Amino acid sequence: MSHTAQAVALTCIDFRFRKALHDFFENELNLYAVDHMAIGGGVKQLIENEGELRDFIYKNFDIAVNLHKVNKVILINHQDCGAYGGTAAFQSPEVEITEQEVYLRHAVSAVHAKYPDKQVEAYLALIDSDNNITFKKVI
Ligand SMILES: [Zn+2]
């Protein structure tokens, strides 16, 4: 039996974003078949780790690309991520957003270098004091 997916997505594990992420895939991106890979810190593990965790992520991307024939890789980090020390670790929420966008752009470059014929997109999930979640397209 053959089964194909539309995209593979790498996100953080943070439970606060799970439902919003799936709604975002379906309602905003029109993606109904997504290989969703979650790892604490999201792209942090892709760009800061040289070893096993990075290889683990790429092994999963390879499965999505080779077995499920995805044409798109989506990278999503989120505001107030514990792996980066939360929002409190940054001078301001604006600085946090800017720095997260730098991480995401870096990760997009790395993934695109590995899969040059695939689309690679990045979003930052923003969360407000009422836990409302919105998605900002980074690249
Ligand atoms: Zn997180």
mmCIF file of C-alpha atoms and ligand atoms in Angstrom:
data_model
loop_
_atom_site.group_PDB
_atom_site.id
_atom_site.type_symbol
_atom_site.label_atom_id
_atom_site.label_comp_id
_atom_site.label_asym_id
_atom_site.label_seq_id
_atom_site.Cartn_x
_atom_site.Cartn_y
_atom_site.Cartn_z
ATOM 1 C CA MET A 1 0.000 0.000 0.000
ATOM 2 C CA SER A 2 1.390 3.389 -0.911
ATOM 3 C CA HIS A 3 0.801 6.445 1.173
ATOM 4 C CA THR A 4 2.128 9.915 0.633
ATOM 5 C CA ALA A 5 2.215 12.982 2.839
ATOM 6 C CA GLN A 6 2.177 16.640 1.840
ATOM 7 C CA ALA A 7 4.835 17.872 4.237
ATOM 8 C CA VAL A 8 7.014 17.046 7.180
ATOM 9 C CA ALA A 9 6.952 19.472 10.097
ATOM 10 C CA LEU A 10 9.482 19.867 12.891
ATOM 11 C CA THR A 11 8.179 21.548 16.042
ATOM 12 C CA CYS A 12 8.834 21.675 19.765
ATOM 13 C CA ILE A 13 6.992 19.205 21.988
ATOM 14 C CA ASP A 14 5.281 21.979 24.024
ATOM 15 C CA PHE A 15 1.688 20.851 24.693
ATOM 16 C CA ARG A 16 0.333 24.417 24.637
ATOM 17 C CA PHE A 17 0.820 24.564 20.862
ATOM 18 C CA ARG A 18 -0.307 21.124 19.762
ATOM 19 C CA LYS A 19 -3.926 21.838 18.881
ATOM 20 C CA ALA A 20 -3.083 25.223 17.367
ATOM 21 C CA LEU A 21 -0.397 23.610 15.228
ATOM 22 C CA HIS A 22 -2.764 21.051 13.788
ATOM 23 C CA ASP A 23 -5.426 23.693 13.146
ATOM 24 C CA PHE A 24 -2.756 25.838 11.473
ATOM 25 C CA PHE A 25 -1.667 23.002 9.177
ATOM 26 C CA GLU A 26 -5.230 22.306 8.085
ATOM 27 C CA ASN A 27 -6.921 25.695 8.130
ATOM 28 C CA GLU A 28 -4.103 28.051 7.127
ATOM 29 C CA LEU A 29 -1.714 25.893 5.107
ATOM 30 C CA ASN A 30 -4.283 23.448 3.676
ATOM 31 C CA LEU A 31 -2.118 20.530 4.707
ATOM 32 C CA TYR A 32 -4.062 17.475 5.831
ATOM 33 C CA ALA A 33 -1.322 14.864 5.654
ATOM 34 C CA VAL A 34 1.643 16.031 7.678
ATOM 35 C CA ASP A 35 4.419 13.940 9.137
ATOM 36 C CA HIS A 36 4.738 15.780 12.438
ATOM 37 C CA MET A 37 8.015 15.455 14.256
ATOM 38 C CA ALA A 38 8.261 17.000 17.729
ATOM 39 C CA ILE A 39 11.431 17.404 19.745
ATOM 40 C CA GLY A 40 12.116 19.712 22.682
ATOM 41 C CA GLY A 41 13.443 23.037 21.363
ATOM 42 C CA GLY A 42 12.405 22.395 17.756
ATOM 43 C CA VAL A 43 15.086 23.680 15.355
ATOM 44 C CA LYS A 44 17.498 24.205 18.273
ATOM 45 C CA GLN A 45 18.365 20.538 18.036
ATOM 46 C CA LEU A 46 18.941 20.869 14.298
ATOM 47 C CA ILE A 47 21.326 23.813 14.345
ATOM 48 C CA GLU A 48 23.108 23.481 17.687
ATOM 49 C CA ASN A 49 23.686 19.736 17.901
ATOM 50 C CA GLU A 50 26.307 18.066 15.755
ATOM 51 C CA GLY A 51 25.560 14.569 16.943
ATOM 52 C CA GLU A 52 22.837 12.097 17.627
ATOM 53 C CA LEU A 53 19.845 14.421 17.939
ATOM 54 C CA ARG A 54 20.550 16.132 14.630
ATOM 55 C CA ASP A 55 21.047 12.767 12.934
ATOM 56 C CA PHE A 56 17.800 11.582 14.519
ATOM 57 C CA ILE A 57 15.917 14.533 13.019
ATOM 58 C CA TYR A 58 17.422 14.007 9.568
ATOM 59 C CA LYS A 59 16.652 10.272 9.701
ATOM 60 C CA ASN A 60 13.012 11.180 10.258
ATOM 61 C CA PHE A 61 13.106 13.760 7.446
ATOM 62 C CA ASP A 62 14.588 11.067 5.187
ATOM 63 C CA ILE A 63 11.637 8.785 5.955
ATOM 64 C CA ALA A 64 9.191 11.589 5.129
ATOM 65 C CA VAL A 65 11.040 12.444 1.906
ATOM 66 C CA ASN A 66 11.818 8.945 0.652
ATOM 67 C CA LEU A 67 8.853 6.933 1.897
ATOM 68 C CA HIS A 68 6.072 9.502 2.127
ATOM 69 C CA LYS A 69 7.318 11.599 -0.827
ATOM 70 C CA VAL A 70 6.871 14.957 0.856
ATOM 71 C CA ASN A 71 7.831 18.039 -1.143
ATOM 72 C CA LYS A 72 7.835 20.466 1.731
ATOM 73 C CA VAL A 73 9.655 20.793 5.052
ATOM 74 C CA ILE A 74 8.095 23.111 7.638
ATOM 75 C CA LEU A 75 10.103 24.336 10.618
ATOM 76 C CA ILE A 76 8.240 25.908 13.527
ATOM 77 C CA ASN A 77 9.650 27.349 16.718
ATOM 78 C CA HIS A 78 7.568 29.048 19.373
ATOM 79 C CA GLN A 79 7.692 31.963 21.737
ATOM 80 C CA ASP A 80 8.374 31.236 25.430
ATOM 81 C CA CYS A 81 10.210 27.994 24.617
ATOM 82 C CA GLY A 82 11.813 26.449 27.688
ATOM 83 C CA ALA A 83 14.711 25.121 25.619
ATOM 84 C CA TYR A 84 15.783 28.746 25.066
ATOM 85 C CA GLY A 85 15.048 29.806 28.650
ATOM 86 C CA GLY A 86 11.555 31.107 27.863
ATOM 87 C CA THR A 87 10.629 34.677 27.000
ATOM 88 C CA ALA A 88 12.287 35.800 30.266
ATOM 89 C CA ALA A 89 15.723 34.878 28.878
ATOM 90 C CA PHE A 90 15.475 37.661 26.252
ATOM 91 C CA GLN A 91 15.719 41.425 26.735
ATOM 92 C CA SER A 92 12.167 41.819 25.453
ATOM 93 C CA PRO A 93 9.549 39.852 23.525
ATOM 94 C CA GLU A 94 10.605 41.791 20.409
ATOM 95 C CA VAL A 95 14.218 40.645 20.843
ATOM 96 C CA GLU A 96 12.992 37.095 21.397
ATOM 97 C CA ILE A 97 11.044 37.172 18.138
ATOM 98 C CA THR A 98 14.000 38.613 16.211
ATOM 99 C CA GLU A 99 16.408 36.013 17.600
ATOM 100 C CA GLN A 100 13.982 33.156 16.965
ATOM 101 C CA GLU A 101 13.675 34.352 13.372
ATOM 102 C CA VAL A 102 17.470 34.169 13.046
ATOM 103 C CA TYR A 103 17.466 30.585 14.366
ATOM 104 C CA LEU A 104 14.709 29.644 11.948
ATOM 105 C CA ARG A 105 16.441 31.209 8.938
ATOM 106 C CA HIS A 106 19.637 29.384 9.870
ATOM 107 C CA ALA A 107 17.720 26.107 10.108
ATOM 108 C CA VAL A 108 16.002 26.703 6.766
ATOM 109 C CA SER A 109 19.412 27.163 5.124
ATOM 110 C CA ALA A 110 20.708 23.940 6.665
ATOM 111 C CA VAL A 111 17.662 21.903 5.639
ATOM 112 C CA HIS A 112 17.566 23.411 2.166
ATOM 113 C CA ALA A 113 21.242 22.506 1.667
ATOM 114 C CA LYS A 114 20.388 18.897 2.489
ATOM 115 C CA TYR A 115 17.187 18.759 0.411
ATOM 116 C CA PRO A 116 17.784 21.282 -2.400
ATOM 117 C CA ASP A 117 14.722 20.252 -4.411
ATOM 118 C CA LYS A 118 12.272 20.612 -1.505
ATOM 119 C CA GLN A 119 10.388 23.692 -0.359
ATOM 120 C CA VAL A 120 11.451 24.733 3.124
ATOM 121 C CA GLU A 121 9.305 27.137 5.140
ATOM 122 C CA ALA A 122 9.578 28.486 8.671
ATOM 123 C CA TYR A 123 7.053 29.955 11.081
ATOM 124 C CA LEU A 124 7.223 31.305 14.587
ATOM 125 C CA ALA A 125 4.300 30.519 16.901
ATOM 126 C CA LEU A 126 3.481 33.509 19.086
ATOM 127 C CA ILE A 127 1.615 33.160 22.376
ATOM 128 C CA ASP A 128 0.026 36.003 24.328
ATOM 129 C CA SER A 129 -0.805 36.307 28.027
ATOM 130 C CA ASP A 130 -4.204 34.686 27.409
ATOM 131 C CA ASN A 131 -2.519 31.729 25.679
ATOM 132 C CA ASN A 132 -3.859 32.794 22.288
ATOM 133 C CA ILE A 133 -1.601 31.428 19.589
ATOM 134 C CA THR A 134 -0.861 32.954 16.192
ATOM 135 C CA PHE A 135 1.677 32.029 13.542
ATOM 136 C CA LYS A 136 4.135 34.413 11.913
ATOM 137 C CA LYS A 137 5.682 33.375 8.603
ATOM 138 C CA VAL A 138 9.442 33.829 8.781
ATOM 139 C CA ILE A 139 10.552 32.547 5.400
HETATM 140 ZN ZN ZN B 1 9.446 24.665 23.297
#
